[in-house]
XYZ file of C-alpha atoms in Angstrom:
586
model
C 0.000 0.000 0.000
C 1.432 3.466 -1.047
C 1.974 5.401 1.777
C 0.585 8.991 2.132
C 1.966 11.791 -0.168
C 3.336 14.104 2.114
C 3.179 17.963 1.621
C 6.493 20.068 0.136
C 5.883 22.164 3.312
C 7.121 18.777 5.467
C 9.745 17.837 3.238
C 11.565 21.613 3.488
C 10.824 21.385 7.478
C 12.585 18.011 7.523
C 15.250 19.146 5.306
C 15.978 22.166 7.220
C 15.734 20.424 10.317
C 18.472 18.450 8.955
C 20.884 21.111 7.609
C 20.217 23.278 10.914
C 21.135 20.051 12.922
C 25.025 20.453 13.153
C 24.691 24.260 14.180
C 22.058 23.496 17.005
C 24.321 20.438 18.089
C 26.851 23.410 18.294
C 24.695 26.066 19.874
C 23.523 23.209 22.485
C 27.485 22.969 23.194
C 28.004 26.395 23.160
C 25.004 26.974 25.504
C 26.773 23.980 27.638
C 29.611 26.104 27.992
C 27.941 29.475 28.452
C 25.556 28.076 31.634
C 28.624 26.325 32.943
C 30.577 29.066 32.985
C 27.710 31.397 34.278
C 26.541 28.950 36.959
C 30.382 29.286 38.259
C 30.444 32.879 37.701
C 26.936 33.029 40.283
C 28.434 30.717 42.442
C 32.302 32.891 42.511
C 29.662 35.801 43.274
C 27.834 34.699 45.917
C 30.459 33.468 47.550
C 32.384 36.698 47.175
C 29.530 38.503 48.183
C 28.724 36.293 51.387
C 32.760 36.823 52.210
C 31.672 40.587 51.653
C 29.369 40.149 54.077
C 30.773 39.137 57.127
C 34.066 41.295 56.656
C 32.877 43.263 59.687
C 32.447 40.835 61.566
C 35.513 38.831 60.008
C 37.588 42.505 61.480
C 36.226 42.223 64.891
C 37.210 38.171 65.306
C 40.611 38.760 64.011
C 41.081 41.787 66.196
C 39.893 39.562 69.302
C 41.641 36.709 68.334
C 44.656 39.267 68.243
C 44.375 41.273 71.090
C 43.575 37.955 73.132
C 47.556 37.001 71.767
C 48.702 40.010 73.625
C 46.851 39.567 76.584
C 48.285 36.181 76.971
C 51.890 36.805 76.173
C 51.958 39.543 78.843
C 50.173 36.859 81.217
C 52.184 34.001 80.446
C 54.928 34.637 82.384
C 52.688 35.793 85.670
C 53.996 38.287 88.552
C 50.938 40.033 88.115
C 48.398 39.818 91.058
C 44.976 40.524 90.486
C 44.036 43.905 91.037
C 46.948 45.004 88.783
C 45.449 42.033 85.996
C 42.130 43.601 86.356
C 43.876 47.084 85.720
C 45.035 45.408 82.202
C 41.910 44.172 81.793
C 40.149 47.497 82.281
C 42.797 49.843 80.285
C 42.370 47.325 77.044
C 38.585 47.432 76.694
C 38.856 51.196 77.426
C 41.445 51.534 74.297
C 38.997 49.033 72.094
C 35.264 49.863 72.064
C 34.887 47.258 70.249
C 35.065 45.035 73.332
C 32.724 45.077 76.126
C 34.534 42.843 78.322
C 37.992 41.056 78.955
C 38.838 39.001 81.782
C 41.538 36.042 83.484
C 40.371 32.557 84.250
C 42.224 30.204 86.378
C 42.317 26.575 85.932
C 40.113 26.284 88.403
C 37.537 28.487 86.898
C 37.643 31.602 89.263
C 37.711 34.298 87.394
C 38.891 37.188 90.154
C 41.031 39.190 87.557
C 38.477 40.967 84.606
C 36.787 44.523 83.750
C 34.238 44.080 86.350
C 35.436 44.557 90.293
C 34.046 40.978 91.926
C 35.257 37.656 90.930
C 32.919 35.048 89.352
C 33.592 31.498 89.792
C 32.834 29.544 86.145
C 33.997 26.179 86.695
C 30.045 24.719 86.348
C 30.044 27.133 83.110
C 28.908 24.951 79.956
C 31.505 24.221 77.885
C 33.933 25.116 80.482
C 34.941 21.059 81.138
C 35.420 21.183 77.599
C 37.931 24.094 77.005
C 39.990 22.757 80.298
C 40.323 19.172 78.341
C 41.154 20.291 75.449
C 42.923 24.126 75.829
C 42.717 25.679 72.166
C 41.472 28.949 70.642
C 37.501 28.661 70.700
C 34.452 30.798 70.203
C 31.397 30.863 71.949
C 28.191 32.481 72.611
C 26.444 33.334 75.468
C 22.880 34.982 75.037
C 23.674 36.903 78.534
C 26.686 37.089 79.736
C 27.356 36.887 83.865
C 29.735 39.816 83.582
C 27.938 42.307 81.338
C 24.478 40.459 80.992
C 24.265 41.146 77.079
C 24.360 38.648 74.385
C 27.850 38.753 73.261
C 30.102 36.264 71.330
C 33.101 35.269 73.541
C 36.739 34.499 72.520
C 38.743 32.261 74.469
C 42.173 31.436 74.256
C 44.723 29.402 76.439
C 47.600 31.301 78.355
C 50.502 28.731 78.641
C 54.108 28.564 79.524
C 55.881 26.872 77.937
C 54.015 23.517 78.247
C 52.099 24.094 81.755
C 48.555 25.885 81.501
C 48.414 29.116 83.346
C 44.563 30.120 82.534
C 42.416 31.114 80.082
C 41.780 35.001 78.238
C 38.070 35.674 77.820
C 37.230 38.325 75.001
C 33.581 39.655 74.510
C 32.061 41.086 71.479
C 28.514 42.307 71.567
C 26.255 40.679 69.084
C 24.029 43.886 68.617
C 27.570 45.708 67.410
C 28.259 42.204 65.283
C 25.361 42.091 63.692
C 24.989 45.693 62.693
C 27.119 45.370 58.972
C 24.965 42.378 58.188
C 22.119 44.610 58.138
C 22.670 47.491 56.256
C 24.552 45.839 53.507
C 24.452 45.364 49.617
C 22.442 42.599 49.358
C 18.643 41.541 49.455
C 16.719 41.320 52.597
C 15.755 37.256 51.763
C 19.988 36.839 51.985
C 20.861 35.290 55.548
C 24.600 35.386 56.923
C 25.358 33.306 59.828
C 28.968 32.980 61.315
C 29.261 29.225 63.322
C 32.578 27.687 64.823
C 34.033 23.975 64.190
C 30.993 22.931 66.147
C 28.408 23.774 63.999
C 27.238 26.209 66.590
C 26.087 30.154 64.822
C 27.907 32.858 66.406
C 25.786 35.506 64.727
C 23.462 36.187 61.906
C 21.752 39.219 60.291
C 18.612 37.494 60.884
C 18.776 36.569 64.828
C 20.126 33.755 66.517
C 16.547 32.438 67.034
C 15.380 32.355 63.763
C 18.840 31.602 61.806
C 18.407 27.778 62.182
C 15.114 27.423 59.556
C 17.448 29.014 56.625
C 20.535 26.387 56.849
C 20.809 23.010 55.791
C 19.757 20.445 57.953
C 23.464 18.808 58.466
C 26.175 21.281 59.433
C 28.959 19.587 60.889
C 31.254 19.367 57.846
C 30.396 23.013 56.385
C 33.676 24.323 57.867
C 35.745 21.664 56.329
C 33.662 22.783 53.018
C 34.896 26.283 53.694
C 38.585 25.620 53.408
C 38.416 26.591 50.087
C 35.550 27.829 49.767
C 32.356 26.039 48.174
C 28.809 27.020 46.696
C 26.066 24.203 46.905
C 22.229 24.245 46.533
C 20.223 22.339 49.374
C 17.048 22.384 51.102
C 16.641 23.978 54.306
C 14.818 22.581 57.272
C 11.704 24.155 56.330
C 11.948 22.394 52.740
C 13.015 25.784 51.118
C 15.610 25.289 47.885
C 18.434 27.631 48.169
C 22.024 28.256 47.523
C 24.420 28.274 50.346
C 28.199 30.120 50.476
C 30.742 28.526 52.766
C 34.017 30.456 53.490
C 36.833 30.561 56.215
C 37.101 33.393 58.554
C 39.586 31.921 60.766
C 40.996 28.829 59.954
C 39.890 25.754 61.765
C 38.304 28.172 64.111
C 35.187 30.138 62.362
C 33.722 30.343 58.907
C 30.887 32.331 57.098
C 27.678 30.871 55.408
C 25.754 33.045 53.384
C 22.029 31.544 52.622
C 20.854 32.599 49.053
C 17.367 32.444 47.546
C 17.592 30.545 44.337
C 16.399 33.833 42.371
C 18.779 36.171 44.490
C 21.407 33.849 43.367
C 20.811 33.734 39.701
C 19.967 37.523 39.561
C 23.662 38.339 41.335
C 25.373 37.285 37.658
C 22.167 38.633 35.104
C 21.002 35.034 34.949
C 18.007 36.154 32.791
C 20.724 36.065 29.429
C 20.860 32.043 30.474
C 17.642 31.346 29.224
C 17.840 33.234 26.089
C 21.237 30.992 25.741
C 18.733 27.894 26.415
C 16.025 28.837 24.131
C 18.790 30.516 21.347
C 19.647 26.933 19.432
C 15.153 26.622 19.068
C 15.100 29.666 18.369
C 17.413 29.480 15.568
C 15.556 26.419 14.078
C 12.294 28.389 13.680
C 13.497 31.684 12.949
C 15.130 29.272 10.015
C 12.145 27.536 9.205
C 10.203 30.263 9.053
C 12.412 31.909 6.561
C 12.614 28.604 4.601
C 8.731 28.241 4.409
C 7.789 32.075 3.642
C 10.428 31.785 0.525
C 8.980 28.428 -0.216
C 5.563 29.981 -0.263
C 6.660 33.102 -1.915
C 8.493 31.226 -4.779
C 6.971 28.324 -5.159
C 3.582 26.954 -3.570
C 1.817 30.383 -4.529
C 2.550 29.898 -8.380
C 1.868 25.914 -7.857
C -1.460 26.890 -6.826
C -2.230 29.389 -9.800
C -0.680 26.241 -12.075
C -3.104 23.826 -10.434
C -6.073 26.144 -10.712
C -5.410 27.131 -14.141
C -5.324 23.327 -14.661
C -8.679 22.204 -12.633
C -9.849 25.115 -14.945
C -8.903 23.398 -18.158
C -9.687 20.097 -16.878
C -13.296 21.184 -16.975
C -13.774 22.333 -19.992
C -12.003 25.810 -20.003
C -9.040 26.580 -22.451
C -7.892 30.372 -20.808
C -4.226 30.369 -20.485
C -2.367 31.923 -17.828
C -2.359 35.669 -17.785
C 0.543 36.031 -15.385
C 2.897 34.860 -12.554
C 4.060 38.086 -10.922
C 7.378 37.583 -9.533
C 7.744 33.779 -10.585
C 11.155 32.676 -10.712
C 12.508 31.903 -14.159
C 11.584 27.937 -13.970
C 7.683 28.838 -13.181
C 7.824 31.478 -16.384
C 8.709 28.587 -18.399
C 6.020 26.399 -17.240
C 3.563 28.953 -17.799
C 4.690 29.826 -21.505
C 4.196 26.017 -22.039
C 1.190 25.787 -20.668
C -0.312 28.615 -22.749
C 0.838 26.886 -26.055
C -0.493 23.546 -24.914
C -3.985 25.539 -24.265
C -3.743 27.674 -27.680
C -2.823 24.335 -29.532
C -5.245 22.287 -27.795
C -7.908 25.031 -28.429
C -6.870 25.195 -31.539
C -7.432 21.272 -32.351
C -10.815 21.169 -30.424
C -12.117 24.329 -33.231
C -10.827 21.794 -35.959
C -12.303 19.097 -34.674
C -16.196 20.504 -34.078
C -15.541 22.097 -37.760
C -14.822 18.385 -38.306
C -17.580 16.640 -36.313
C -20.092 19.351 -38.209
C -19.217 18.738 -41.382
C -19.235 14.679 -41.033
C -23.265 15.458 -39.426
C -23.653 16.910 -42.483
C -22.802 14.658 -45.078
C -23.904 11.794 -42.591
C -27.459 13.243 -43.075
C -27.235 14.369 -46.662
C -26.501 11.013 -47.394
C -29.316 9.450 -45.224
C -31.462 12.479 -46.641
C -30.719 11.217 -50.111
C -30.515 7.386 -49.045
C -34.118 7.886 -48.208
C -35.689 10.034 -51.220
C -34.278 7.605 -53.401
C -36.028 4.768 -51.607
C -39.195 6.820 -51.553
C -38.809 7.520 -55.264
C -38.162 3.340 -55.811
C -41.685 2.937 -53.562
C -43.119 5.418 -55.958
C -41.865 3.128 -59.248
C -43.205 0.581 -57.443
C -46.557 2.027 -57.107
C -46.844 3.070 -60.271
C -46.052 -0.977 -60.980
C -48.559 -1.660 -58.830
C -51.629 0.418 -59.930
C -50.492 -1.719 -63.425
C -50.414 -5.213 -62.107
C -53.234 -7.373 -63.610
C -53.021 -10.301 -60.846
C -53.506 -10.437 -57.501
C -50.043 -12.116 -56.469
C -48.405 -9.753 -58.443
C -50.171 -6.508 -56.295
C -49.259 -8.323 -53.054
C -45.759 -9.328 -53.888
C -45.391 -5.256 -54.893
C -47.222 -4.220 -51.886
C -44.399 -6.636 -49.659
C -41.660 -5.210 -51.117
C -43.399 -1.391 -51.006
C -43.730 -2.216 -47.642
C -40.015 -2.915 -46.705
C -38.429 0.054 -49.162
C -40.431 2.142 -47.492
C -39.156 0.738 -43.926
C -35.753 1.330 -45.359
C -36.393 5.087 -46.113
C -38.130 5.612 -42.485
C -34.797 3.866 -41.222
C -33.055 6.786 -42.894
C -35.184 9.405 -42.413
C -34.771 8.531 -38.809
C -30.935 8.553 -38.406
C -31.265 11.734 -40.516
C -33.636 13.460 -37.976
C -31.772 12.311 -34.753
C -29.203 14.843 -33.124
C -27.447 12.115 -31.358
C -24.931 10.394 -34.910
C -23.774 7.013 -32.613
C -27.104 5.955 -31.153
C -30.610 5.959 -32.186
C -33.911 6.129 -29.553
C -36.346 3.053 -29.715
C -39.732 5.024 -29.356
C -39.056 7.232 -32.201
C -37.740 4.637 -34.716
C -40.247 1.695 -34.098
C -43.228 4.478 -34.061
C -42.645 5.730 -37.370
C -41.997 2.205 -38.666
C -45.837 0.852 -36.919
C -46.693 4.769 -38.400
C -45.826 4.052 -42.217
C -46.472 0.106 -42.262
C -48.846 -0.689 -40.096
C -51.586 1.415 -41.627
C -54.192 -0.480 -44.200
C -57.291 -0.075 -45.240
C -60.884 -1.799 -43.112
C -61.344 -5.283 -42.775
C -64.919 -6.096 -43.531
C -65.941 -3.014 -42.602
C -64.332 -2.239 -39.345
C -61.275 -0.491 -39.017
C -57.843 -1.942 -37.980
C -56.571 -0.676 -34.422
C -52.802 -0.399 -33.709
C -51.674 -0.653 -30.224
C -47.947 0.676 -29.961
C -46.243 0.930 -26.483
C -42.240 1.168 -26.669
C -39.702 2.113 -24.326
C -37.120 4.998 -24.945
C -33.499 2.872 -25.102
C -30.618 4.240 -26.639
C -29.458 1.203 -29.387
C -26.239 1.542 -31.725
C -27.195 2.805 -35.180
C -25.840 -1.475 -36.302
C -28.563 -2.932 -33.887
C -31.001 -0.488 -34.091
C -30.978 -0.635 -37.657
C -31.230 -4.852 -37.997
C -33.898 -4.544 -35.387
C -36.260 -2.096 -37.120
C -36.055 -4.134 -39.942
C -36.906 -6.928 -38.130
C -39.668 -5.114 -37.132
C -40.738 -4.166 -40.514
C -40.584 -7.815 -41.372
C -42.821 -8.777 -38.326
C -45.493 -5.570 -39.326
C -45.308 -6.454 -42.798
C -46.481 -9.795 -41.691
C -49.033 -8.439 -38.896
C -50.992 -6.617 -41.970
C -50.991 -9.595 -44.320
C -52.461 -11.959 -41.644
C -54.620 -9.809 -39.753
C -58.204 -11.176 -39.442
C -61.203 -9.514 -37.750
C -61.916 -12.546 -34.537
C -65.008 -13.156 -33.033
C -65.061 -11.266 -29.815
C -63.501 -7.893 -31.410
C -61.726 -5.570 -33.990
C -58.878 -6.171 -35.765
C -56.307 -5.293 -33.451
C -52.085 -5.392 -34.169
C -50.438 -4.341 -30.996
C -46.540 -3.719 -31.131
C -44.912 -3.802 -27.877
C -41.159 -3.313 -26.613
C -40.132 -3.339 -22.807
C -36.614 -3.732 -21.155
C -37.274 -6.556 -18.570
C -33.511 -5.934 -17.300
C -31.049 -3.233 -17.515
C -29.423 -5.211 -20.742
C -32.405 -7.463 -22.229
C -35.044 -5.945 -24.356
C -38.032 -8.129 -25.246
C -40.081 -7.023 -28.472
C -43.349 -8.465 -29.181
C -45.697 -8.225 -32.024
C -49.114 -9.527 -32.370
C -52.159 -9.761 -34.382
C -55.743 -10.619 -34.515
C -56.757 -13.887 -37.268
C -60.236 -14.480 -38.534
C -62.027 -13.539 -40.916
C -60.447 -11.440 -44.053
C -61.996 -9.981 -47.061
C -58.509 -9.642 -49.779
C -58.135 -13.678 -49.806
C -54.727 -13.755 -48.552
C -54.543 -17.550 -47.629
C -54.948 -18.460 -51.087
C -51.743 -16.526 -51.726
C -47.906 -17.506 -50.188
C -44.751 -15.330 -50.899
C -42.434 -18.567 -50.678
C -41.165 -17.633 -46.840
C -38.966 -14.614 -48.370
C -39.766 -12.767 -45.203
C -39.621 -15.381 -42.739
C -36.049 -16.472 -44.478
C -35.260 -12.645 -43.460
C -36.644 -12.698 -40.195
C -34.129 -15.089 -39.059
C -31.386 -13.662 -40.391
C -32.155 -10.392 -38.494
C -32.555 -12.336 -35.315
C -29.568 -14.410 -35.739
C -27.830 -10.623 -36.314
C -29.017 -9.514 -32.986
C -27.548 -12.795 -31.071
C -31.742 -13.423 -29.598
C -34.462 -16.106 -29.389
C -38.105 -16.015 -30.629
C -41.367 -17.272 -29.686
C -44.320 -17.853 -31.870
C -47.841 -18.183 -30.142
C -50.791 -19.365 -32.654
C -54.271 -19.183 -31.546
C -57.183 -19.132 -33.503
C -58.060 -15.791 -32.555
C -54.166 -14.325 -32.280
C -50.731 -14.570 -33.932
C -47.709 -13.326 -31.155
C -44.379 -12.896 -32.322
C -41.929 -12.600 -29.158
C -38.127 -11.806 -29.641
C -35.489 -11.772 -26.447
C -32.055 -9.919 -27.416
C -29.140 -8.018 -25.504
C -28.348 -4.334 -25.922
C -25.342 -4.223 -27.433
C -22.757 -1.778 -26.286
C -22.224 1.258 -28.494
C -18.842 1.877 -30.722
C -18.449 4.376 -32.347
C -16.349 3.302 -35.258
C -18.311 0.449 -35.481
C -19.056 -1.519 -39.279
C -21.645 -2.372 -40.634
C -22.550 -6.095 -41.100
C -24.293 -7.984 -43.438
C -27.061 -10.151 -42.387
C -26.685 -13.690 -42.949
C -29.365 -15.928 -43.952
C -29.738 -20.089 -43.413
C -27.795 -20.684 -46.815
C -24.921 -18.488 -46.066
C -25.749 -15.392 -48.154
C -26.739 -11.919 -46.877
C -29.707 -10.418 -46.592
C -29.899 -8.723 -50.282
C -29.702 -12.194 -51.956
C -32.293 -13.707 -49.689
C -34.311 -11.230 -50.940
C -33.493 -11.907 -54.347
């Protein structure tokens, strides 16, 4: 099975599909490359941003973290008792606002040497078992502290000499002075900074320490191994929102930054919006190609293939204009159209000749028929005038038989000459002149002779319609020498022709026997006209029945409707001995 014609419009899509295939296989690369690089470019950003950020707060922790150095080297070596340590203490925090406290912890957690004038004992502190087992620079927070009572973020580092641990210097920074770069900085209100120690614990945020925890990631142990060198990763917080985090060292080991992005903060930071018109620019190439391929194709070609196929529906039925014009047709399409117009002009051209032709053969077609028939006529005249002259009976009936079928012969003609149809003749009109013109005679004993003629209009070849009207003259010609008036009526011959099925016609003729007043059974013709009847019947390939009554003579015939040709011959009709029908009639 043939598959499906498809339109020229699919095959250009398919072909430019094709040759736009490498280039998008190249844009898709490209775009690769170009998200790559900007997805590194947002993540350098935000993490240079986040670092940003927290340099504030980065300052104060490395100033601590400093200042606590000094304070231990001058309190490694001891000799200082406490009210002259809690003079240090005092004069430092004085020279660095910064600070709002500074103290001295013994081992043992008594803290008698600080900015405040009591000592406070911190050995059941939390985290203060800790720090003794393990003595190391570590950060802390403590939401109020017992010397100042503010929430401040505490710096603790280990005084030692030489090997032996002397005590501990404790460094406070407030958290409302930490906090206060985070929050009137650069950067969207949705971004959170948080500072947290090797812990995991937050030291600060611009958001509150409160409130920090539901924009981080749930696991936060390893972020400050993470920040070593500094890392960008997207993850869901604990509340299930998707965003971008920033990991960064403030002090080594010790502290590090995480900046919590929204997604759309983080994309915006590089002009993300250009990424998807790098996404879309490889589809976007294919149709702005296509649709440049398909308005040319349209343009140059399917708009002049549809004026070519109209112009041919056009002269498909029946109308021979050629093509005025194909504005802005490419050379190709002019060409067609200048052949098209000679094919119509030429065509045209033979169609004229050939109704001149077709006229002039209707014309001599039914000259000769005209003149076919007034020479028959004028041969039933002669043989009238014979017949007024004829001095026995069998001589006036043999004249009146032949008179009879001449003058068949010229209605034959006179019919073909009168029909506007050459190839085929209608039924009705040539049988009804024939029962017309031979069926008429004069009364029978007085009462007049009724014809009965019912025929249906069929379309015959001019070959079968003419063997079957003579047949029918043959059968009429016998109807009016064998009518008879019966008992129970008038002379009656009824001619009747129906079309049982659509390729069977069935003729039958028929007349009344009785009584006659011309003495025809004392007369016979020597079968001439039966001999003839046959040789019609065997020319129309059909099969007769003969009724006989004593009242009624029926003459039935059966034949096929041949199929019309128009360059058909014509054929001579056989009789029994082998000859046609002019020497059966001889």
């Amino acid at each position: 099975m043939d598959a499906k014609p498809r339109s020229l419009t699919v095959y250009l899509a398919a072909l430019v599909t094709l040759a736009l295939l490498p280039l998008g296989l190249i844009a898709v690369l490209q775009t690769r490359a170009v998200i790559t690089e900007a997805d590194e470019r947002s993540r350098a950003s935000v993490l240079a941003r986040t670092i940003e950020a927290a340099s504030r707060e980065r300052e104060l922790l490395q100033k601590a973290v400093g200042a606590s150095s000094g304070l231990t080297a001058a309190l490694a070596e001891g000799g200082l008792d406490n009210a002259a340590c809690s003079d240090l203490m005092r004069r430092f925090v004085e020279r660095q606002p910064e600070f709002v406290f500074s103290g001295f912890i013994q081992p043992n957690g008594v803290m008698a040497c600080s900015t405040v004038e009591r000592a406070i004992d911190l050995s059941d502190a939390p985290g203060f078992g800790q720090i003794s087992e393990n003595p190391q620079l570590t950060f802390s927070v403590n939401r109020a502290g017992a010397a100042t009572g503010q929430s401040v973020i505490i710096v603790t580092q280990p005084v030692l000499n030489r090997t032996e641990l002397v005590g501990f210097v404790s460094i406070s920074i407030p958290h409302a002075l930490a906090r206060t770069p985070l929050d009137v900085g650069n950067i969207d209100s949705d971004v959170v900074i948080a500072l947290f120690d090797a812990t995991g614990e937050v030291l600060s945020s611009n958001v509150g320490l409160d409130a920090v925890q539901q924009f981080l990631p749930p696991v936060q142990e390893n972020l400050l191994v993470l920040s070593s060198s500094g890392k960008t990763f997207s993850a869901k917080t604990v509340g299930g929102e998707d965003r971008v985090f920033a990991v960064a060292t403030i002090i080594p080991g010790e502290v590090a930054v995480i900046g919590s992005w929204p997604r759309e903060a983080a994309l915006a930071s590089v002009g993300a919006g250009s990424t998807a018109l790098t996404i879309a620019f490889p589809i976007l190439m294919w149709v702005t190609g296509l649709g440049v391929a398909l308005w040319g194709l349209h343009r140059l070609v399917i708009r002049h293939l549809d004026s070519l196929r109209s112009a041919v529906r056009r002269f498909a039925l029946g109308e021979r204009d050629p093509i005025e014009s194909l504005a802005g047709a490419p050379q190709e399409f002019q060409q067609i159209q200048t052949a098209f117009n000679r094919m119509v002009l030429l065509i045209r051209e033979a169609e004229a000749q050939h109704e001149r032709d077709l006229v002039e053969k209707t014309l001599l077609l039914r000259e000769v028929h005209h003149r076919v028939k007034n020479n028959l006529q004028l041969i039933a005249s002669i043989m009238n005038m014979h017949l007024r002259k004829a001095e026995t009976p069998e001589a006036r009936r043999l004249l009146e038989q032949l008179q009879r079928r001449v003058r068949g012969l010229a209605m034959v003609h006179q019919t073909l000459n009168q029909n506007s149809q050459m190839t085929t003749i209608n039924t009705e009109a040539l049988i009804g002149h024939l029962v017309a013109e031979l069926a008429h005679r004069p009364p029978i004993l007085g009462q007049v002779v009724e014809v009965d003629c019912r025929i249906a209009p069929v379309e015959l070849g001019q070959d079968q319609a003419v063997t079957m009207s003579m047949l029918v003259a043959e059968a009429l010609t016998n109807a009016v020498k064998y009518i008879g008036v019966p008992q129970d009526g008038p002379p009656t011959i009824s001619v009747e022709l129906t079309r049982p099925e659509e390729s069977i016609l069935h003729l039958k003729i028929s007349n009344t026997r009785g009584q006659t007043d011309d003495g025809a059974d004392l007369f016979h013709s020597g079968g001439i006209g039966q001999r003839l009847m046959q040789a019609f019947l065997r020319q129309l390939d059909g099969s007769e029945t003969i009724t006989e009554t004593s009242s009624r003579y029926v003459y039935e015939v059966t034949f096929e409707i041949a199929e019309v040709e128009g360059d058909s011959e014509p054929q001579t009709i056989a009789d029994e001995r082998g000859g046609d029908a002019r020497a059966a009639a001889e």
